[in-house]
Structure formats: C-alpha cells, structure tokens
Coordinates of N, CA, C and O in Angstrom, one line a residue:
X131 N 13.7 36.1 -5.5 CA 15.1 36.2 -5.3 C 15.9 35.3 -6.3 O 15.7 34.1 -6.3
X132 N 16.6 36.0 -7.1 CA 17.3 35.3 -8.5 C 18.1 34.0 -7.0 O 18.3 34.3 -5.8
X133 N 18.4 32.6 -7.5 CA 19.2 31.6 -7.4 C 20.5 32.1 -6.7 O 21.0 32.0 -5.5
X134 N 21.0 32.6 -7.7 CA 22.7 33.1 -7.0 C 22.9 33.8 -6.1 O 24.0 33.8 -5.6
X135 N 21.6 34.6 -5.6 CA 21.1 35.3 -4.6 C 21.3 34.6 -3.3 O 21.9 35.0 -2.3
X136 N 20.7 33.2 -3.5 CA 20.5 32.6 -2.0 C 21.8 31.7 -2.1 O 22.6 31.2 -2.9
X137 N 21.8 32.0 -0.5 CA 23.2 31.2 0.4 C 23.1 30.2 0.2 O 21.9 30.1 0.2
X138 N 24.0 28.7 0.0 CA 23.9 28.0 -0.5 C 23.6 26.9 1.1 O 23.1 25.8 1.0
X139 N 24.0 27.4 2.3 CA 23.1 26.9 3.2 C 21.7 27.3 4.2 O 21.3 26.7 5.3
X140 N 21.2 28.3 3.7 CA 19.8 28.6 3.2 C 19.3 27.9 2.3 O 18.2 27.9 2.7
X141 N 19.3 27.5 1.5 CA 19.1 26.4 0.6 C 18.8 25.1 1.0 O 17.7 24.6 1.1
X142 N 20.1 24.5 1.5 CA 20.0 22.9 2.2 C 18.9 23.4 3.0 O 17.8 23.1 2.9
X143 N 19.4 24.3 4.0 CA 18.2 24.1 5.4 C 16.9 23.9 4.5 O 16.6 22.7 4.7
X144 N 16.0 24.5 3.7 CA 14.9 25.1 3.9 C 14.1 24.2 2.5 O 12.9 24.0 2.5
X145 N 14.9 23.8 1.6 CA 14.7 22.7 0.5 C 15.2 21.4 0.4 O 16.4 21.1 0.2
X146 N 14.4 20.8 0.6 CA 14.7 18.5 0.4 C 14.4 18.5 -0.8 O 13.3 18.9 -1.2
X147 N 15.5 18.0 -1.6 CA 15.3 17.2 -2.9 C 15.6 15.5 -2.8 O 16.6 15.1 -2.3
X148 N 14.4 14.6 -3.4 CA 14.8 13.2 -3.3 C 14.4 12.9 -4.4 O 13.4 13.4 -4.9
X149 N 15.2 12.0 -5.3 CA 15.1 11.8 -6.4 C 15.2 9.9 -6.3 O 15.6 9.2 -5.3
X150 N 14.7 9.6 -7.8 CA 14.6 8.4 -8.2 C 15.8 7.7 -7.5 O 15.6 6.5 -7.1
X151 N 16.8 8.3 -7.4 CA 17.9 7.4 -7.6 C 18.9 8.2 -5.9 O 20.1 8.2 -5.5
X152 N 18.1 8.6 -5.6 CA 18.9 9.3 -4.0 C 20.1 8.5 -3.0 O 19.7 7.6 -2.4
X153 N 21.1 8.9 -3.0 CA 22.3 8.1 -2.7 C 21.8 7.8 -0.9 O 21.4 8.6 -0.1
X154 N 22.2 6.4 -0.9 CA 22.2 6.4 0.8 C 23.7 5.5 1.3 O 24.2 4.6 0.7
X155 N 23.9 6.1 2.2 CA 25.7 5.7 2.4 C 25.5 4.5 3.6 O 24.6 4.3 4.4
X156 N 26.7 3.7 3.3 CA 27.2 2.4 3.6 C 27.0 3.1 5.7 O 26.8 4.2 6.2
X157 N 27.2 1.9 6.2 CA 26.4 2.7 7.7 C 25.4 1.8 7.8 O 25.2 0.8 7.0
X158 N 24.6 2.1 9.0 CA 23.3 2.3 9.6 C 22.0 2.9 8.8 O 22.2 3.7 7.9
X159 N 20.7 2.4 9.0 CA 19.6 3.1 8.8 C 19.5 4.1 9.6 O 19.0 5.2 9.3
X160 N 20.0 3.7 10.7 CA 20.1 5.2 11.6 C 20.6 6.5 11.3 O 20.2 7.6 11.5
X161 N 21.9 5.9 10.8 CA 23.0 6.7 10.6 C 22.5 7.9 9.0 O 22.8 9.1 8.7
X162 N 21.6 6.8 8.5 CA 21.3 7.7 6.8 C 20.2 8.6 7.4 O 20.0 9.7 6.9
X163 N 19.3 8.1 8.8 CA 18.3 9.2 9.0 C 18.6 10.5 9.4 O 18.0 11.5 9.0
X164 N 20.0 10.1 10.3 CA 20.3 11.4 11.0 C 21.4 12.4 9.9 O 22.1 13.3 10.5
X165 N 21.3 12.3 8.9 CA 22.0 13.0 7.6 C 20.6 14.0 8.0 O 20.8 15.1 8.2
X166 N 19.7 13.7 8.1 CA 18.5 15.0 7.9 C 17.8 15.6 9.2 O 17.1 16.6 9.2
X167 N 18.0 14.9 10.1 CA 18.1 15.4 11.6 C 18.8 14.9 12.4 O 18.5 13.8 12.6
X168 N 19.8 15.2 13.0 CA 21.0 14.9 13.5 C 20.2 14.7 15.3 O 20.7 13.8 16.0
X169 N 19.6 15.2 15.5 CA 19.0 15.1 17.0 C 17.5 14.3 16.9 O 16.6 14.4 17.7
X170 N 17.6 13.6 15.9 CA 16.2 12.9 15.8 C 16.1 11.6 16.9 O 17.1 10.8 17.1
X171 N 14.8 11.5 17.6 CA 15.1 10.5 18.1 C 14.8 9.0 17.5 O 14.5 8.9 16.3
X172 N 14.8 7.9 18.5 CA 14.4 6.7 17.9 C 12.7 6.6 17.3 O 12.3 5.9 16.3
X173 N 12.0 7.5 18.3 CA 10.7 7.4 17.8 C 10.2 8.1 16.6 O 9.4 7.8 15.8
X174 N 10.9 9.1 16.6 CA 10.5 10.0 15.2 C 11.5 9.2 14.2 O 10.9 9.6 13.2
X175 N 12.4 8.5 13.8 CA 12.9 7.5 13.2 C 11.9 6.8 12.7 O 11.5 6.9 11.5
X176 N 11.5 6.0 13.4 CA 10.5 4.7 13.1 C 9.2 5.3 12.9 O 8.4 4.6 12.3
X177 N 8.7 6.5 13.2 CA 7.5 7.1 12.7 C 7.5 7.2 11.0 O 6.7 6.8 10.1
X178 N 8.7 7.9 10.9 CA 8.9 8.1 9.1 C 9.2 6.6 8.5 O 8.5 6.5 7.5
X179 N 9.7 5.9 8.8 CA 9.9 4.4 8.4 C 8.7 3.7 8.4 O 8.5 2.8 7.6
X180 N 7.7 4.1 9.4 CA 6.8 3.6 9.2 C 5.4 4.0 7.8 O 4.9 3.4 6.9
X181 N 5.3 5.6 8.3 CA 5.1 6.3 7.3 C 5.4 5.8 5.8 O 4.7 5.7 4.9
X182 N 6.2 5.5 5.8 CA 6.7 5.0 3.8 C 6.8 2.9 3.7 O 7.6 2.2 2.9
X183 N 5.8 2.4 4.6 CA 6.3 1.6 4.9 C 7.3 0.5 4.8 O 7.3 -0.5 4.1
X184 N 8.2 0.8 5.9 CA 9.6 -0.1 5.2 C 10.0 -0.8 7.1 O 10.8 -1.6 7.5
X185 N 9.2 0.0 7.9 CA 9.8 -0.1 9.4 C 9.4 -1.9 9.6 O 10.3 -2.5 10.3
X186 N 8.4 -2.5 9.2 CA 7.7 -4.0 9.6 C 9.2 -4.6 8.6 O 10.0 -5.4 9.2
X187 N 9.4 -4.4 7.6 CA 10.8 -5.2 7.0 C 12.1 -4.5 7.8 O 13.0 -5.4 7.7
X188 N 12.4 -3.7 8.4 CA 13.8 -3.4 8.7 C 13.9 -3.6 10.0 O 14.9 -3.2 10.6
X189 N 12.4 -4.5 11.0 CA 12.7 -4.9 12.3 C 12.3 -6.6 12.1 O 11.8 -7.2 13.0
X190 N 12.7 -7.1 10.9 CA 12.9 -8.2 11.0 C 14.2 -8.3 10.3 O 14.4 -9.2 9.5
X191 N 14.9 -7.6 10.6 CA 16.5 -7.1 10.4 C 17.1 -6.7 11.8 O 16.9 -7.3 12.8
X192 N 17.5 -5.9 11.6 CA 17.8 -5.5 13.0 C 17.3 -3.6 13.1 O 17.7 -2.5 13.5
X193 N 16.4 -3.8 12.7 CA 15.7 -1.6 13.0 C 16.4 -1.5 12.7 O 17.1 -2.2 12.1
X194 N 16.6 0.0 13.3 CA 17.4 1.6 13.1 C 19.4 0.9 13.0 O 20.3 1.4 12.3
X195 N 19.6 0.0 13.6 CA 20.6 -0.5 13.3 C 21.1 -1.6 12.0 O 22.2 -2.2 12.0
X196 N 20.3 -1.8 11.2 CA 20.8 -2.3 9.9 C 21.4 -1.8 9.5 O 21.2 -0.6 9.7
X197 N 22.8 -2.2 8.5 CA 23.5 -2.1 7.8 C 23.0 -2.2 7.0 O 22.1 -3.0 6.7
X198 N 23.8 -1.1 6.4 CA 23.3 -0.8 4.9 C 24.9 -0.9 3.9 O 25.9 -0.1 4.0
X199 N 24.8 -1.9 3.1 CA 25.9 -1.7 2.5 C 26.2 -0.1 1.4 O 25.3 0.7 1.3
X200 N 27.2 0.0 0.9 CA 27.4 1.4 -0.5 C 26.3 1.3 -1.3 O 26.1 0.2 -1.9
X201 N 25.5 2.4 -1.4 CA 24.6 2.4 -2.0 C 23.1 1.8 -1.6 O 22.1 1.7 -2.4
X202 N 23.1 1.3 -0.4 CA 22.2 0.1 0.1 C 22.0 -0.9 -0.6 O 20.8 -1.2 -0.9
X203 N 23.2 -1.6 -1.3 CA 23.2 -2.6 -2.3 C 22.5 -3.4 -1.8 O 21.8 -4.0 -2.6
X204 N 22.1 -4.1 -0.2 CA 21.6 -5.2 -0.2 C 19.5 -4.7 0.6 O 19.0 -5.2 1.6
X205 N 19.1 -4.0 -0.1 CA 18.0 -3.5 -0.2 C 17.4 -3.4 -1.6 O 18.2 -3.1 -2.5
X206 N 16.3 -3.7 -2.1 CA 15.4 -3.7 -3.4 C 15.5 -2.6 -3.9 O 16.2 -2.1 -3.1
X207 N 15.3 -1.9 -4.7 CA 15.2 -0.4 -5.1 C 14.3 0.5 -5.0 O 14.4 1.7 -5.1
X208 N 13.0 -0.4 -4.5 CA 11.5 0.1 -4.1 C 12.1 0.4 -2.1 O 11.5 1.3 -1.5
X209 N 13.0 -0.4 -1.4 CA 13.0 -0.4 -0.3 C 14.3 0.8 -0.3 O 14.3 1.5 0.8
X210 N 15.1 1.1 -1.2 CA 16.6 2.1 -0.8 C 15.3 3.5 -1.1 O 15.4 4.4 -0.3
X211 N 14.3 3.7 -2.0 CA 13.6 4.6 -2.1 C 12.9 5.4 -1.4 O 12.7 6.6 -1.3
X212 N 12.3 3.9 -0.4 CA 11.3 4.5 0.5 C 12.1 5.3 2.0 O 11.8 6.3 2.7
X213 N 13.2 4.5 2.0 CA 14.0 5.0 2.6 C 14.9 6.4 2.7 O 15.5 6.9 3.6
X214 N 14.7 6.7 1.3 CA 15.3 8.0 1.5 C 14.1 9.3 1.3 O 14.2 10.5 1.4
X215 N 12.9 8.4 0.8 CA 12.2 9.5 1.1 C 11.6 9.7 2.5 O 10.9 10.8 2.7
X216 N 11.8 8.7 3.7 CA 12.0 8.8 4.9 C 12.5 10.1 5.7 O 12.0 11.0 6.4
X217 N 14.0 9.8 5.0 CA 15.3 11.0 4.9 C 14.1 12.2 5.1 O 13.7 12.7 6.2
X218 N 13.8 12.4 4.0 CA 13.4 13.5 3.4 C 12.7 14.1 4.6 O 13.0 15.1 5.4
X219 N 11.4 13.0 4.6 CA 10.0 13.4 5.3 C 10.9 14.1 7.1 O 10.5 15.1 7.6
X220 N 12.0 13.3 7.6 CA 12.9 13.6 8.7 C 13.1 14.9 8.9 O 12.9 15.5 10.0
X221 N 13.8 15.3 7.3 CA 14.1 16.9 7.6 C 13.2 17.8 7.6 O 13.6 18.9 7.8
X222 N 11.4 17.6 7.5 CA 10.4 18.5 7.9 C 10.7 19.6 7.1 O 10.5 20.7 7.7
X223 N 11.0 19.8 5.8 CA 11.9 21.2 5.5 C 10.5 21.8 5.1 O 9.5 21.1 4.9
X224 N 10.5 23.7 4.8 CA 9.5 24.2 4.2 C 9.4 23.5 2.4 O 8.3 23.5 1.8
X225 N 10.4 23.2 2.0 CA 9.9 22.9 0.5 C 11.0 21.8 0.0 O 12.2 21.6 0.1
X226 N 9.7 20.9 -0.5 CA 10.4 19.5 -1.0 C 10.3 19.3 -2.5 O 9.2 19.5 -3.1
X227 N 11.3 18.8 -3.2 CA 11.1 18.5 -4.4 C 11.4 17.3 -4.5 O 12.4 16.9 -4.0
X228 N 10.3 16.3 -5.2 CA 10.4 14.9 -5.6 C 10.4 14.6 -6.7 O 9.3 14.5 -7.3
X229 N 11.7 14.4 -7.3 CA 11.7 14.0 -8.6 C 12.0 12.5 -9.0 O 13.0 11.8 -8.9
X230 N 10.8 12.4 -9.6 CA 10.2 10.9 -9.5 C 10.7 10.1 -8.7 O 11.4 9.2 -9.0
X231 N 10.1 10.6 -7.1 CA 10.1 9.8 -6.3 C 9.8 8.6 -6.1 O 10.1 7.9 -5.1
X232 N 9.0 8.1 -7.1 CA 8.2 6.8 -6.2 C 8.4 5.6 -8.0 O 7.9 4.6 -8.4
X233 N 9.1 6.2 -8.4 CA 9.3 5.4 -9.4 C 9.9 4.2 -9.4 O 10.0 3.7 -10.5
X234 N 10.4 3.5 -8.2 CA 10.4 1.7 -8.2 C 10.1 1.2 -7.0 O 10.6 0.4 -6.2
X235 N 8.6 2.2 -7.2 CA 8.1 1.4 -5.5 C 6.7 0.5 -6.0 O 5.8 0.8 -6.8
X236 N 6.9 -0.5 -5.5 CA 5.5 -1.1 -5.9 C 4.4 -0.3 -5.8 O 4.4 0.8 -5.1
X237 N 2.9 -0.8 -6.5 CA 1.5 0.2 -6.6 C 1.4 0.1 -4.9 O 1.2 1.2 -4.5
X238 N 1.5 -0.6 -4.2 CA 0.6 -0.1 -3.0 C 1.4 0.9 -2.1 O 0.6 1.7 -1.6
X239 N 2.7 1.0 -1.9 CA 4.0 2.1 -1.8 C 3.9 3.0 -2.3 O 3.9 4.0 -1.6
X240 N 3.7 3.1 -3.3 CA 3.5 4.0 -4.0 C 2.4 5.4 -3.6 O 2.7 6.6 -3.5
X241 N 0.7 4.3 -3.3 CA -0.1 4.9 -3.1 C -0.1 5.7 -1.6 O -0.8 6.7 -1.2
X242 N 0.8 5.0 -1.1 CA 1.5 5.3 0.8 C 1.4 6.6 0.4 O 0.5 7.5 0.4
X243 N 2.8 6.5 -0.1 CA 3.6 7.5 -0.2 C 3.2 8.8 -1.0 O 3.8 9.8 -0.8
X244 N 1.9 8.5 -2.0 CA 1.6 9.4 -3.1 C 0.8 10.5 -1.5 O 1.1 11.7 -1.2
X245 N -0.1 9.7 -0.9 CA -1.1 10.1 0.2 C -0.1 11.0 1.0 O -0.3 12.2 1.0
X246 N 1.0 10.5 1.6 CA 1.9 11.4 2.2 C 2.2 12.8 1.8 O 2.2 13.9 2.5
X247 N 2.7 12.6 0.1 CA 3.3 14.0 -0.7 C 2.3 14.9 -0.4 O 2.6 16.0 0.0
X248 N 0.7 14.3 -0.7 CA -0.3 15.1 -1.1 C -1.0 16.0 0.4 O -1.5 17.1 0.3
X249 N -0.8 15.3 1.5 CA -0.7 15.5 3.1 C 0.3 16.9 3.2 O 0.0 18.1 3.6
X250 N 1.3 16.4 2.8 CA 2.8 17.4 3.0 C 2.6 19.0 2.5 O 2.8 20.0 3.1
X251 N 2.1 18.7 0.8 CA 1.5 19.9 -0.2 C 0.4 20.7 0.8 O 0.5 21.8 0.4
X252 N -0.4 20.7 1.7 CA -1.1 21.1 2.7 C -0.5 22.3 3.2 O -1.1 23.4 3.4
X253 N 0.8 22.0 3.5 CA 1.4 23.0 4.7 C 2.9 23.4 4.1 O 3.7 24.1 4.7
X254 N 3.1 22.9 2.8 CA 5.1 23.2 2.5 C 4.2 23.2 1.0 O 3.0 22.9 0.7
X255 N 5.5 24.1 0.3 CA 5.8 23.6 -1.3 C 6.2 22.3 -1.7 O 7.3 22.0 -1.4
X256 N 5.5 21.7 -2.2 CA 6.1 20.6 -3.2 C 6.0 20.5 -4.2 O 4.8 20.6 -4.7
X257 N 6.8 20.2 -4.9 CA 7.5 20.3 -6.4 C 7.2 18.9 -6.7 O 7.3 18.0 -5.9
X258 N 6.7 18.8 -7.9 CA 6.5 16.7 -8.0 C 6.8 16.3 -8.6 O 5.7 15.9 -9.1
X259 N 7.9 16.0 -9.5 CA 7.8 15.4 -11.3 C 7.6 14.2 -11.2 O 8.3 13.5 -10.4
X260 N 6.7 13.7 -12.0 CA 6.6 12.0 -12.8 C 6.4 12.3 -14.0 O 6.2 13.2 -14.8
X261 N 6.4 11.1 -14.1 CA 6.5 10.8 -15.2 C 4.8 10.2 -15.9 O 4.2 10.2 -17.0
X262 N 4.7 9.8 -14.1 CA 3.1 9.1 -14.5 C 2.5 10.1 -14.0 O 3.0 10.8 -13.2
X263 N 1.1 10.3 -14.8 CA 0.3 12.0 -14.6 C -0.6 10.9 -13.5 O -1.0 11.4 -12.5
X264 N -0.7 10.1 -13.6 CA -2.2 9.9 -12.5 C -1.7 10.7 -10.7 O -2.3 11.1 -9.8
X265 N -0.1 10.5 -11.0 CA 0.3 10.8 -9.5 C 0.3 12.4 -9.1 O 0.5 12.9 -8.0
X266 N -0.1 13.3 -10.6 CA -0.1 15.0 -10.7 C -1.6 15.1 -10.5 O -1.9 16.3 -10.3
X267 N -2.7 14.3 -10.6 CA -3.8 14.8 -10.8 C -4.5 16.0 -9.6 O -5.5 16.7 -9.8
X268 N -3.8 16.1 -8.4 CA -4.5 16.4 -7.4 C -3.7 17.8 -7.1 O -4.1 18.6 -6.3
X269 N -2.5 18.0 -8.0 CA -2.1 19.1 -8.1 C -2.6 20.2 -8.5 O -3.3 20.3 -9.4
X270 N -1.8 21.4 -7.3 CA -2.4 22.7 -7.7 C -2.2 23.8 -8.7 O -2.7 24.9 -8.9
X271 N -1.1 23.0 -9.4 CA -0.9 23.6 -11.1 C 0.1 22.4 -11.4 O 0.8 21.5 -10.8
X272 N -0.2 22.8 -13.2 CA 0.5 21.4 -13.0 C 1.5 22.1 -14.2 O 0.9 23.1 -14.7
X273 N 2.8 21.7 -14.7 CA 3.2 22.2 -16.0 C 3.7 20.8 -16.8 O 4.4 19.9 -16.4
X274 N 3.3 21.0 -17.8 CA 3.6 19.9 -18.9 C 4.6 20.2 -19.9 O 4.5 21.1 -20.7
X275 N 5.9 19.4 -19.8 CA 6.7 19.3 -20.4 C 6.8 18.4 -21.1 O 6.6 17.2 -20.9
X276 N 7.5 19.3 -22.8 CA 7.3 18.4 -23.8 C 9.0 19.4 -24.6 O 9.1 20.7 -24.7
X277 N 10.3 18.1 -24.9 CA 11.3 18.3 -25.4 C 11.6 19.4 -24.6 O 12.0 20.3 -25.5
X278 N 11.7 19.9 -23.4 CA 12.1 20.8 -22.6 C 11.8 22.2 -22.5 O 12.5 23.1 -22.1
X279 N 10.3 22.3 -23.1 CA 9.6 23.1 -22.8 C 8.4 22.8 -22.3 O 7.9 21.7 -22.2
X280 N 7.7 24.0 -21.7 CA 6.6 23.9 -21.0 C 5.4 24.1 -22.2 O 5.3 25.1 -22.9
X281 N 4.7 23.1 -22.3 CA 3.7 23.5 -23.2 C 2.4 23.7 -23.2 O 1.7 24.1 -24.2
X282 N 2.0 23.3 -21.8 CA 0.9 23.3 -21.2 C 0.6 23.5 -19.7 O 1.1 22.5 -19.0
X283 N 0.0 24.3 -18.9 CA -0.1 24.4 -17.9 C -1.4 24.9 -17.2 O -2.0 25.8 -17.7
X284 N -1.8 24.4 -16.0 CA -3.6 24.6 -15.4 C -3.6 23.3 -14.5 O -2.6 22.6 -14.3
X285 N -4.8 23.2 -14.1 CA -5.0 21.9 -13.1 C -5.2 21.1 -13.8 O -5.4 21.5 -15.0
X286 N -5.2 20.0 -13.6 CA -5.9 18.5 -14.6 C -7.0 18.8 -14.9 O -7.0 18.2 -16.0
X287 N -8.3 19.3 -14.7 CA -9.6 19.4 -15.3 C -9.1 20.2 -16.5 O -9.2 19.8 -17.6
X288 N -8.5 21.5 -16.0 CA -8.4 22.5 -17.5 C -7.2 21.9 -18.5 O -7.4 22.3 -19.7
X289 N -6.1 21.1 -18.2 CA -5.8 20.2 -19.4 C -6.4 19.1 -19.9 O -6.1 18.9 -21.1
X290 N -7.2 18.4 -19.4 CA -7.9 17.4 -20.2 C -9.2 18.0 -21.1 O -10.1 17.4 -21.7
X291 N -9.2 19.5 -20.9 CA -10.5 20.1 -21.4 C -10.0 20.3 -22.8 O -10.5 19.8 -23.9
X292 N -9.0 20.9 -22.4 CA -7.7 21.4 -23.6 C -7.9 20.3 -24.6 O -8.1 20.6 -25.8
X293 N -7.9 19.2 -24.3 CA -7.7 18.5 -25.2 C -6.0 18.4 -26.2 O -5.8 18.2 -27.4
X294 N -5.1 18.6 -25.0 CA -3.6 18.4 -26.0 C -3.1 17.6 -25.5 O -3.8 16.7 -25.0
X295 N -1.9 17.5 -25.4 CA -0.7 16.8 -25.3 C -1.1 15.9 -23.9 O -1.5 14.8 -23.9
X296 N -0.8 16.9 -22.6 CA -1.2 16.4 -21.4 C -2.3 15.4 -21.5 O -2.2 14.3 -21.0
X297 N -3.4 15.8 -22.3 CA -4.5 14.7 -21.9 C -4.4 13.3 -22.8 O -4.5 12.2 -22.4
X298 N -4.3 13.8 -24.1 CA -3.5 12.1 -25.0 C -2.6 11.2 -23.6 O -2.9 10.1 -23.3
X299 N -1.6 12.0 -23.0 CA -0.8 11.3 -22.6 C -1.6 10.6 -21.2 O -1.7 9.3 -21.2
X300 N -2.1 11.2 -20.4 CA -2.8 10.6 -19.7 C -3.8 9.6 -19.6 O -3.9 8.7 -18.9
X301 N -4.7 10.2 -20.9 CA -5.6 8.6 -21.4 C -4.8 7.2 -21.5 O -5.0 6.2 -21.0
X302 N -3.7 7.6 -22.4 CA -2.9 6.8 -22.8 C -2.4 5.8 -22.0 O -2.5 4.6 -22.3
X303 N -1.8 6.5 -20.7 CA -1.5 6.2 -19.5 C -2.6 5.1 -18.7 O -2.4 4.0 -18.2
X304 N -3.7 6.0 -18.7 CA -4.8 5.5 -17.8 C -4.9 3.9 -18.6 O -4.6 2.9 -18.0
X305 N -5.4 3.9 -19.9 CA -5.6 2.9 -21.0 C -4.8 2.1 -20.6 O -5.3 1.0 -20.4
X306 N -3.0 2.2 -20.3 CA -2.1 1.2 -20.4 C -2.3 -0.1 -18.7 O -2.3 -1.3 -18.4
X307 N -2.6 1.4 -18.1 CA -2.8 0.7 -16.5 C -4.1 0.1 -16.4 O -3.9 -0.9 -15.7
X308 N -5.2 0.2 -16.7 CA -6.7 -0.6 -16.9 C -6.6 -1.9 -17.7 O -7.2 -2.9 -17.5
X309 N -5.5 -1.8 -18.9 CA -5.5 -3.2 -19.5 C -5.2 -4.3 -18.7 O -4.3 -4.5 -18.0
X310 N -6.5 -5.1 -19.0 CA -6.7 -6.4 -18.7 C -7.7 -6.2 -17.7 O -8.5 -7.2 -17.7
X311 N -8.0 -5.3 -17.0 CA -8.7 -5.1 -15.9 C -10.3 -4.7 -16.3 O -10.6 -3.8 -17.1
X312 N -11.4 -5.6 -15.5 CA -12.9 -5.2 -16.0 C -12.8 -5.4 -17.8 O -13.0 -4.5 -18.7
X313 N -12.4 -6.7 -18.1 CA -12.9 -7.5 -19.6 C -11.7 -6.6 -20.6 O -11.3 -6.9 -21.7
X314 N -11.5 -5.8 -20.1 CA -10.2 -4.9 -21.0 C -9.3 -5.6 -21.6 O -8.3 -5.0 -21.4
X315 N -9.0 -6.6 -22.3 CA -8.0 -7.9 -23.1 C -8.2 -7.6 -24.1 O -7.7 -8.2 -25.1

C-alpha cells in the first residue's frame, strides 16, 4: 500500500518510531507513559521501566510521579532514552522503528535493551538503524547504506563474505571497541 494510501491514524496506532533524540514533555514519568497507553496501569508502567533499566533510579526519586522538567532536562541522556523507549515498548504496537535508539546509553543499557529489540523482532517488524553494526548482526536482512544509497544488502554472514563496504566497516568497528582489550595497545 503506496504511504499516501494509509490514514495517518492507522499509522500512529500500528507504528512506534523512537529515535536518538525522542522528545519527552515537562510532567510526570507517568504522564510521558501514558502518551502510549492512556489506560496503562501502575504495573505495566514499572514493568517497561524496569525492562530498559531505569525503574531502580526513578524510585529513588519519586517513581511514576517524577517530574520531568522540558525535554527531561534534569535526566542524563542515556536515562531521557531509556525512557522513551519504555514509551515505546508501552505502546505494544505491531511495528517499531528505532532509529538509533540506544545511542547514549551506556554498554550495559545498551545490551538491556539491544536483548529487548531482538525479543520484540520475534513477534512485530522492527526496523533498526545504527550506526554501530555489532547491534545489526542478528538481523534478518540487513541494508547497508552508503551516501544515501543502499549498496549492500543479506544477513551479516553473506556481507562479511562479500568482502565490501559493510564488512571493512564492521572490522573496523569491532578493532575500535577491542582496543586495549586482551594486550590490544
């Protein structure tokens, strides 16, 4: 179905987009949950919060009732993140797109959350852009963009076979994150 085709709330319902930079409004934590289920209760709240771990820091605050300043200025950028991919996980939708989601969450958040996407991909569409390929490896196709074309596309075994673009970049990648690690200096 061409885009222009679909109702633009058929859309919202059935597609979550959360991106690097996903706005969360001045309010409650509660208040930003229920943007994606309006009937959610306290426990499915704190399930998703827990899920992306952020619920052990926001109950030595005040939980579901913190304040959140404009923008959740007074949250880390790894914590306004996990939080709205909370949002996300909230709205249960059939198809989520995460565009670079987890890009200022520390490695072990990260890894939460990567386990979650890849849980989710199970049963919905997910869409994943990073930037870092180690977080595409377990994908079921993958497409590689280079100056805004696709130039390469297959699972990660059949691009690193390839020997192009995709796999330079990934070594590369892998190389940058192993430095220092196991005599690597």
């Amino acid at each position: 179905v061409p885009l222009g085709d679909v109702r633009e709330d058929d859309l919202m319902e059935h597609v979550v987009l959360t991106r690097h930079n996903s706005y969360l409004f001045k309010g409650t934590v509660r208040e930003n949950l229920q943007m994606a289920k309006t009937d959610a209760t306290d426990k499915e709240m704190r399930e998703v919060l827990k899920k992306v771990n952020l619920l052990g820091f926001l109950d030595t605050q005040n939980g579901l009732d913190t304040v959140l300043l404009e923008k959740a200025g007074n949250l880390s950028g790894g914590q306004s993140q996990r939080l709205a991919i909370a949002r996300a996980l909230l709205a249960d939708a059939p198809v989520y797109i995460m565009d670079e989601a987890t890009s200022n969450i520390d490695v072990e958040s990260e890894e939460l959350i990567m386990d979650i996407i890849h849980e989710m991909a199970k049963t919905r569409t997910v869409l994943l852009i990073s930037h870092r390929l180690a977080n595409v490896v377990q994908s079921d196709q993958i497409y590689f963009l280079k100056n805004g074309e696709i130039r390469e596309c297959g699972k990660h075994e059949e691009l690193m076979a390839l020997g192009g673009d995709y796999c330079h970049l990934y070594e590369s990648q892998r190389a940058l994150e192993n430095y220092g690690k196991e005599g690597n200096v």
